[in-house]
Coordinates of C-alpha atoms in Angstrom, one line a residue:
M409 CA -27.8 49.5 19.8
I410 CA -30.7 50.3 21.5
T411 CA -31.2 49.0 25.2
A412 CA -34.6 47.9 26.0
R413 CA -35.1 47.5 29.9
L414 CA -37.9 45.4 31.5
E415 CA -38.7 45.4 35.2
S416 CA -38.6 41.7 35.8
E417 CA -38.1 38.4 34.0
D418 CA -42.0 38.0 33.2
D419 CA -42.5 41.6 32.4
F420 CA -45.0 41.0 29.6
D421 CA -46.7 44.7 29.9
G422 CA -43.1 46.1 29.8
W423 CA -41.8 44.1 26.7
R424 CA -45.3 44.9 24.9
T425 CA -44.8 48.7 25.5
Q426 CA -40.8 48.6 24.4
C427 CA -42.1 46.7 21.0
R428 CA -44.4 49.4 20.2
G429 CA -41.7 52.2 20.6
L430 CA -39.2 50.0 18.9
L431 CA -41.3 49.6 15.8
R432 CA -42.0 53.0 15.7
L433 CA -38.1 53.6 15.6
G434 CA -37.9 51.2 12.8
A435 CA -35.5 49.1 14.9
K436 CA -34.2 45.7 13.7
P437 CA -33.9 42.8 16.4
A438 CA -30.1 42.8 15.9
D439 CA -30.2 46.6 17.2
V440 CA -31.9 45.6 20.4
V441 CA -30.2 44.5 23.6
W442 CA -32.8 43.3 26.2
Q443 CA -32.1 43.9 29.7
V444 CA -33.9 42.9 33.1
G445 CA -33.6 45.2 36.1
V446 CA -30.8 47.8 36.3
Q447 CA -27.8 45.4 35.4
R448 CA -26.6 45.7 32.0
T449 CA -25.7 42.5 29.6
D450 CA -23.9 44.6 27.0
L451 CA -21.3 47.0 27.8
F452 CA -21.8 48.6 24.2
A453 CA -25.4 49.2 24.4
N454 CA -26.7 52.7 24.7
P455 CA -28.7 53.7 27.8
E456 CA -32.1 52.4 27.7
S457 CA -34.8 54.1 26.0
T458 CA -38.7 53.8 25.6
I459 CA -40.5 55.5 22.8
E460 CA -44.1 56.1 23.8
A461 CA -46.2 54.7 20.7
A462 CA -49.8 53.8 20.3
P463 CA -51.1 50.1 20.4
I464 CA -50.5 47.9 17.5
G465 CA -52.6 45.2 15.9
V466 CA -51.5 41.7 16.0
P467 CA -52.7 38.5 14.6
K468 CA -55.1 36.5 16.5
G469 CA -52.9 33.9 18.8
F470 CA -49.8 36.2 18.9
A471 CA -50.7 37.7 22.5
E472 CA -51.4 34.5 24.1
L473 CA -48.3 32.8 22.7
S474 CA -46.0 35.8 23.7
R475 CA -47.4 35.9 27.4
A476 CA -46.4 32.3 27.7
V477 CA -42.8 32.6 26.1
I478 CA -42.0 35.7 28.3
C479 CA -42.2 33.3 31.2
H480 CA -39.5 31.0 29.8
N481 CA -36.1 31.1 30.9
D482 CA -34.3 31.4 27.8
P483 CA -32.8 34.9 27.7
E484 CA -33.0 35.2 24.3
R485 CA -37.0 35.0 24.1
F486 CA -37.5 38.8 24.0
G487 CA -35.7 39.1 21.0
L488 CA -37.2 36.0 19.3
L489 CA -40.8 37.2 20.0
F490 CA -39.9 40.7 18.7
Q491 CA -38.5 39.1 15.3
L492 CA -41.9 37.1 15.0
L493 CA -43.7 40.3 15.5
I494 CA -41.7 42.3 12.8
D495 CA -41.8 39.4 10.4
L496 CA -45.8 39.2 11.1
K497 CA -46.4 42.8 10.4
A498 CA -44.1 42.6 7.3
G499 CA -46.4 39.5 6.2
R500 CA -43.3 37.2 6.2
R501 CA -44.5 34.9 8.6
H502 CA -48.1 33.8 9.3
M503 CA -49.3 32.5 13.0
G504 CA -51.1 29.4 11.4
D505 CA -47.7 28.0 10.0
R506 CA -46.7 25.4 12.2
A507 CA -43.9 24.3 10.0
D508 CA -42.3 27.5 10.5
P509 CA -39.0 26.9 12.4
L510 CA -39.3 30.0 14.6
L511 CA -42.9 29.5 15.3
R512 CA -42.3 26.0 16.1
K513 CA -39.5 26.8 18.7
L514 CA -41.6 29.5 20.2
D515 CA -44.6 27.2 20.6
I516 CA -42.5 24.4 22.0
M517 CA -41.4 27.1 24.8
A518 CA -45.0 28.1 25.4
K519 CA -46.0 24.5 26.1
T520 CA -42.9 24.1 28.4
V521 CA -44.2 27.1 30.4
R522 CA -47.7 25.6 30.5
R523 CA -46.3 22.4 31.7
D524 CA -44.3 24.1 34.4
I525 CA -47.5 26.1 35.7
H526 CA -49.3 22.8 35.6
K527 CA -46.6 21.2 37.8
M528 CA -46.8 24.0 40.3
R529 CA -50.2 23.7 40.7
A530 CA -50.2 20.0 41.2
F531 CA -47.2 19.6 43.5
V532 CA -47.0 22.7 46.0
R533 CA -47.6 21.2 49.2
F534 CA -48.4 23.6 52.1
R535 CA -47.2 23.0 55.6
R536 CA -48.9 24.6 58.7
I537 CA -47.3 26.6 61.4
V538 CA -48.8 28.9 64.0
E539 CA -47.7 32.6 64.2
D540 CA -49.1 34.9 67.1
G541 CA -51.9 32.2 67.5
E542 CA -53.1 32.2 63.6
E543 CA -52.5 29.4 61.1
H544 CA -50.0 30.3 58.4
Y545 CA -49.5 27.7 55.5
I546 CA -46.0 28.0 53.8
A547 CA -44.7 25.8 50.7
W548 CA -41.5 25.7 49.0
F549 CA -41.3 25.1 45.3
E550 CA -38.7 25.3 42.6
P551 CA -40.0 26.3 39.1
E552 CA -38.2 26.1 35.9
H553 CA -39.4 29.2 34.5
H554 CA -40.6 32.5 35.7
I555 CA -44.2 31.2 36.4
V556 CA -44.8 32.5 39.9
R557 CA -46.6 35.5 39.4
T558 CA -48.5 34.1 36.4
N559 CA -49.5 31.3 38.8
A560 CA -50.3 33.4 41.9
S561 CA -54.3 34.1 40.9
F562 CA -54.8 30.3 40.9
F563 CA -53.5 29.9 44.5
V564 CA -55.6 33.0 45.6
R565 CA -58.8 31.6 44.1
R566 CA -58.0 27.9 45.4
F567 CA -57.0 29.0 49.0
A568 CA -58.8 32.4 49.4
G569 CA -59.7 31.5 53.0
M570 CA -56.1 30.9 54.4
R571 CA -53.0 32.8 54.9
W572 CA -50.3 31.4 52.8
S573 CA -47.0 31.6 51.4
I574 CA -45.2 30.2 48.5
L575 CA -41.5 30.5 48.6
T576 CA -39.2 30.1 45.3
P577 CA -35.5 30.6 44.5
Q578 CA -37.1 33.6 42.1
L579 CA -39.3 35.5 44.4
S580 CA -41.9 34.7 47.1
I581 CA -45.6 35.5 47.2
Y582 CA -47.7 35.9 50.4
W583 CA -51.7 36.1 50.6
D584 CA -53.3 37.5 53.7
K585 CA -56.7 36.6 53.0
D586 CA -57.1 40.3 51.7
K587 CA -54.4 41.1 49.2
L588 CA -51.5 39.4 47.4
L589 CA -47.9 40.5 48.4
E590 CA -44.5 40.0 47.1
G591 CA -41.3 39.4 48.5
P592 CA -37.7 38.3 47.7
P593 CA -36.3 35.0 46.8
A594 CA -36.0 32.5 49.4
R595 CA -34.0 29.3 50.5
K596 CA -35.4 26.0 51.0
E597 CA -34.5 26.2 54.8
D598 CA -36.9 29.2 55.1
A599 CA -39.9 26.7 54.9
P600 CA -40.9 24.2 57.5
S601 CA -39.8 20.8 56.7
E602 CA -42.9 19.1 58.1
D603 CA -46.2 19.5 60.1
A604 CA -48.4 17.8 62.5
I605 CA -50.9 16.4 59.8
E606 CA -48.2 15.1 57.3
E607 CA -48.7 11.5 58.7
Q608 CA -52.4 11.8 58.2
W609 CA -51.7 12.7 54.6
K610 CA -49.3 10.0 54.0
T611 CA -51.9 7.5 55.3
Y612 CA -54.5 8.6 53.1
Y613 CA -52.0 8.7 50.0
G614 CA -51.0 5.0 50.8
S615 CA -54.9 4.0 51.2
I616 CA -55.8 5.4 47.8
F617 CA -52.8 3.9 46.1
N618 CA -54.0 1.4 43.3
P619 CA -51.1 -1.0 42.4
A620 CA -53.4 -2.3 39.5
R621 CA -53.3 0.8 37.7
L622 CA -49.5 1.4 38.5
K623 CA -47.7 2.4 35.4
V624 CA -44.0 3.6 36.7
K625 CA -42.9 5.3 33.5
A626 CA -46.0 7.4 33.0
M627 CA -45.9 8.2 36.8
L628 CA -42.4 9.7 36.5
K629 CA -43.1 11.4 33.5
E630 CA -46.1 13.4 35.2
M631 CA -44.5 13.4 38.5
P632 CA -40.5 13.9 37.9
K633 CA -38.4 13.0 40.7
K634 CA -37.0 16.5 41.0
Y635 CA -40.1 17.6 42.6
W636 CA -40.5 14.6 45.3
H637 CA -38.3 16.2 48.1
N638 CA -41.2 18.9 48.4
M639 CA -43.9 16.4 48.8
P640 CA -44.4 14.3 51.8
E641 CA -46.3 11.5 49.9
T642 CA -43.2 10.6 47.9
A643 CA -41.4 9.0 50.7
L644 CA -44.0 6.2 50.3
V645 CA -43.6 5.9 46.6
S646 CA -40.5 3.6 46.4
E647 CA -42.1 1.2 48.8
L648 CA -45.4 1.1 47.2
I649 CA -43.9 0.4 43.9
Q650 CA -42.1 -2.5 45.1
S651 CA -44.8 -3.9 46.8
A652 CA -47.4 -3.1 44.0
R653 CA -47.5 -6.5 42.4
N654 CA -48.0 -8.4 45.9
R655 CA -50.9 -6.0 46.5
E656 CA -52.4 -6.4 43.2
L657 CA -52.3 -10.2 43.5
A658 CA -53.9 -9.8 47.1
M659 CA -56.7 -7.8 45.4
I660 CA -57.4 -10.2 42.6
E661 CA -57.6 -12.9 45.1
K662 CA -60.0 -11.0 47.3
E663 CA -62.1 -10.1 44.3
T664 CA -62.2 -13.4 42.9
A665 CA -62.9 -15.3 46.3
A666 CA -66.4 -16.5 46.2
P667 CA -68.4 -19.5 47.7
V668 CA -67.9 -22.6 45.4
A669 CA -70.9 -23.6 43.5
D670 CA -71.6 -27.1 42.3
T671 CA -74.4 -26.5 39.8
L672 CA -75.1 -24.1 37.1
A673 CA -78.1 -22.8 39.3
S674 CA -76.1 -22.1 42.1
L675 CA -73.4 -20.4 40.0
H676 CA -76.1 -18.4 38.4
A677 CA -77.3 -17.4 41.8
E678 CA -73.7 -16.1 42.7
A679 CA -73.4 -14.3 39.5
V680 CA -76.5 -12.1 40.2
R681 CA -74.4 -10.6 43.1
C682 CA -71.5 -9.9 41.1
R683 CA -69.7 -6.3 41.3
R684 CA -66.6 -7.2 39.4
C685 CA -67.0 -4.5 37.0
P686 CA -69.0 -1.3 36.7
L687 CA -71.5 -2.7 34.0
F688 CA -73.8 -4.1 36.8
A689 CA -75.0 -0.7 37.6
P690 CA -77.0 0.5 34.7
A691 CA -77.9 -3.2 33.6
T692 CA -81.3 -4.2 34.4
Q693 CA -80.1 -7.8 35.5
I694 CA -77.3 -10.3 34.8
V695 CA -77.9 -12.4 31.7
F696 CA -76.3 -15.9 32.5
G697 CA -76.0 -18.7 30.3
E698 CA -78.7 -21.4 30.0
G699 CA -78.8 -24.8 28.7
P700 CA -78.1 -28.5 30.0
E701 CA -75.9 -29.1 33.0
R702 CA -73.6 -31.2 30.7
A703 CA -73.7 -30.2 27.1
R704 CA -71.5 -31.5 24.1
L705 CA -71.8 -28.0 22.3
M706 CA -71.4 -24.6 23.9
F707 CA -72.0 -21.2 22.3
V708 CA -70.2 -18.1 23.5
G709 CA -71.4 -14.6 22.4
E710 CA -70.1 -11.0 23.2
Q711 CA -72.9 -9.7 25.5
P712 CA -76.5 -9.3 26.1
G713 CA -78.5 -6.8 24.0
D714 CA -81.4 -4.7 24.7
Q715 CA -84.0 -7.5 24.9
E716 CA -81.5 -10.0 26.5
D717 CA -81.2 -7.3 29.3
M718 CA -84.9 -6.9 29.6
Q719 CA -86.1 -10.6 29.4
G720 CA -82.8 -11.9 31.6
R721 CA -82.0 -14.7 28.7
P722 CA -79.3 -14.8 26.1
F723 CA -79.9 -14.4 22.3
V724 CA -83.6 -13.7 22.3
G725 CA -83.4 -10.3 20.5
P726 CA -83.2 -9.7 16.8
A727 CA -79.7 -11.5 16.7
G728 CA -81.0 -14.3 18.6
Q729 CA -83.8 -14.9 16.2
I730 CA -81.4 -15.2 13.5
F731 CA -79.3 -17.5 15.5
D732 CA -82.3 -19.7 16.1
A733 CA -83.1 -20.1 12.4
A734 CA -79.8 -20.8 11.8
L735 CA -79.4 -23.5 14.1
A736 CA -82.6 -25.1 12.6
Q737 CA -81.2 -25.1 9.3
A738 CA -77.8 -26.7 10.6
G739 CA -79.9 -29.5 12.2
L740 CA -78.9 -28.5 15.7
D741 CA -81.3 -28.1 18.7
R742 CA -80.5 -25.1 20.8
S743 CA -82.1 -27.0 24.1
Q744 CA -79.2 -29.3 23.8
A745 CA -76.4 -26.7 23.8
Y746 CA -75.2 -24.6 26.3
V747 CA -75.8 -20.9 25.3
T748 CA -74.0 -17.9 27.0
N749 CA -72.0 -14.6 26.6
A750 CA -68.3 -13.4 27.4
V751 CA -69.9 -10.8 29.1
K752 CA -73.0 -11.0 31.4
H753 CA -74.1 -7.3 31.5
F754 CA -75.6 -5.2 28.9
K755 CA -73.2 -2.4 28.1
F756 CA -74.8 0.5 26.4
K757 CA -75.1 4.3 25.6
P758 CA -78.4 6.1 26.2
D759 CA -79.8 7.7 23.3
G760 CA -83.3 9.4 24.2
K761 CA -85.6 6.3 25.1
R762 CA -83.3 4.2 23.2
R763 CA -80.2 2.1 24.6
I764 CA -77.2 1.9 22.0
H765 CA -75.0 -1.1 22.2
E766 CA -71.3 -0.5 23.1
R767 CA -68.6 -3.1 22.9
P768 CA -67.3 -4.3 26.1
N769 CA -63.6 -3.4 26.6
V770 CA -60.6 -5.6 27.4
G771 CA -61.0 -4.9 31.0
E772 CA -64.7 -5.8 31.1
V773 CA -64.3 -9.0 29.4
N774 CA -61.4 -10.0 31.7
H775 CA -63.5 -9.4 34.7
C776 CA -66.2 -11.5 33.3
R777 CA -63.8 -14.3 32.1
W778 CA -64.1 -15.8 35.7
W779 CA -67.9 -16.7 35.3
L780 CA -67.2 -18.3 31.9
T781 CA -64.5 -20.2 33.1
R782 CA -66.6 -21.7 35.6
E783 CA -69.5 -22.4 33.1
I784 CA -66.8 -24.2 31.0
E785 CA -65.9 -26.1 34.0
M786 CA -69.3 -27.4 34.8
V787 CA -70.7 -27.7 31.2
Q788 CA -67.6 -29.6 29.9
P789 CA -68.2 -29.1 26.2
D790 CA -66.5 -31.0 23.6
L791 CA -66.7 -28.1 21.3
I792 CA -67.2 -24.4 21.8
V793 CA -68.5 -22.0 19.1
A794 CA -67.1 -18.5 19.3
L795 CA -69.7 -15.9 17.9
G796 CA -67.4 -13.0 17.0
A797 CA -64.3 -11.2 17.9
T798 CA -65.1 -10.4 21.5
A799 CA -66.1 -14.3 22.3
A800 CA -62.9 -15.3 20.6
R801 CA -60.8 -13.2 22.5
S802 CA -62.2 -14.3 25.9
L803 CA -62.0 -17.9 24.9
T804 CA -58.4 -17.8 23.7
G805 CA -56.8 -14.8 25.5
R806 CA -55.7 -13.2 22.5
N807 CA -56.9 -11.1 19.4
V808 CA -58.6 -13.1 16.7
A809 CA -59.2 -11.5 13.2
I810 CA -62.5 -13.3 12.4
T811 CA -62.1 -12.8 8.5
A812 CA -58.9 -14.8 8.7
K813 CA -60.0 -17.1 11.1
R814 CA -63.6 -18.1 10.6
G815 CA -64.0 -21.7 10.3
S816 CA -60.7 -22.6 12.0
I817 CA -60.3 -24.6 15.2
L818 CA -58.5 -22.7 17.8
Q819 CA -58.0 -23.8 21.7
S820 CA -59.4 -22.3 24.7
T821 CA -57.2 -21.3 27.8
E822 CA -58.6 -24.6 29.1
G823 CA -57.9 -26.7 26.3
V824 CA -61.2 -27.0 24.8
P825 CA -61.4 -26.7 20.8
V826 CA -63.3 -23.5 19.6
L827 CA -64.7 -22.8 16.4
V828 CA -64.5 -19.3 15.2
T829 CA -67.4 -17.8 13.3
I830 CA -69.2 -14.3 13.2
H831 CA -71.7 -13.2 15.6
P832 CA -75.4 -13.1 14.2
S833 CA -75.5 -9.5 14.9
Y834 CA -73.4 -9.0 12.0
L835 CA -76.0 -10.1 9.7
L836 CA -78.4 -7.5 10.7
R837 CA -76.0 -4.7 9.6
L838 CA -75.3 -5.9 6.1
P839 CA -77.0 -3.3 3.8
D840 CA -76.9 -5.4 0.6
A841 CA -79.7 -8.1 0.5
E842 CA -77.6 -10.5 -1.8
M843 CA -74.4 -10.1 0.4
A844 CA -76.6 -10.7 3.6
A845 CA -78.1 -13.9 1.9
Q846 CA -74.7 -15.2 1.2
E847 CA -73.3 -14.5 4.7
R848 CA -76.3 -16.2 6.3
R849 CA -75.6 -19.4 4.1
N850 CA -71.9 -19.1 5.4
F851 CA -73.1 -18.8 9.0
V852 CA -75.2 -22.1 8.6
A853 CA -72.2 -23.9 6.9
D854 CA -70.0 -22.9 10.3
L855 CA -72.9 -24.3 12.3
M856 CA -72.9 -27.5 10.3
Q857 CA -69.3 -27.9 10.5
A858 CA -69.8 -27.9 14.3
R859 CA -72.7 -30.2 14.1
E860 CA -70.6 -32.6 12.1
R861 CA -67.5 -32.5 14.7
I862 CA -69.9 -33.2 17.6
E863 CA -71.4 -36.2 15.6
T864 CA -67.8 -37.5 15.1
L865 CA -66.9 -37.1 18.5
Q866 CA -70.0 -39.2 19.6
M867 CA -69.2 -42.0 17.2
A868 CA -65.8 -42.2 18.3
A869 CA -67.0 -42.3 21.9
T870 CA -69.3 -45.4 21.1

């Protein structure tokens, strides 16, 4: 048996030097006992030995993987890496083979170490003390793996202008604004339990907490409870979680509070000031609905396009021209209908001088639903035509497959019948002329169905 001794648990350079010598000896992994420090783990192992040897070539990625795995707390890591090195040199394994059980195990170990490094950077909390008239910041942290030395350079770069110490059960590191020093393991009692600015930090943390974005499971995954006792703000977490729903409802109530408009014109004037979602910022202007104060038929599209954004009117661009032509063919008068969109601002992606349409997400649709609800309440339509999937979802509150539900009558959340059809912009995207002509005829047929339903309702009313 050969004893390979390392200076510390994360001694990558020592491990690499030992591997070079062991390869020169022709040693097998089963022949090697890896020891850290002076304490032996195998009473039958020979005295330590290091054989000087020249550097050896390794495949791309091996060194990076090894540096991470060396920091793991698994005592078998040194031997596992040496086994991988021997097999790589012999051509029995390949770094790109992620189905290989050994590589997969080492890769998981490396990811675990990197996660621990991230947690240390995220959850170290310094507390301020004064020593000999000079500030000194001290933190306590309990890493799962041997990452303190590896992580030290991060804290030196981040806090280069202050004196600090990070105490851990493994070792301690100290930065005096000039050089980094290393000390023995510490106890939690060696670190201060609080400082003067802790209450200010808690106040700040509580003020930036957003209950509407709270996902408890995701939060606990990213910030496990074992780190909480080192972080002053976590004393607030339980209370913030319990009160999250009430705070969220208060935010919604505050957000939706607005002067009560009694006409479409006054509602439009209110909407001009809308800041309910970020889409207002890049848009030229809001594009509100237009049409009679009381219309039997209402059309709801997705959102304004480029031309609508410039002119401030719905359905005036290329899709609007197709819409107008189809209305005429179906025997409908646009001036007698109310035409609007689920989202009132143009969402786009700049591409040089062009602005490329982007579909609004669910959050943006939901934020704008307040305005659409008020339009429906004021217009009081007998029938709403949903032009496309976004409009259908906004009106019904659920995803609607246009292909399956086209021509069907659904119900809006207000109880108004909703006829589902395509958005006219779909016709602009069809590459085949014959298919486009057929789809236009189908679109006109859907609009004729809407006209017939309105006429039937009118006859019933008289």
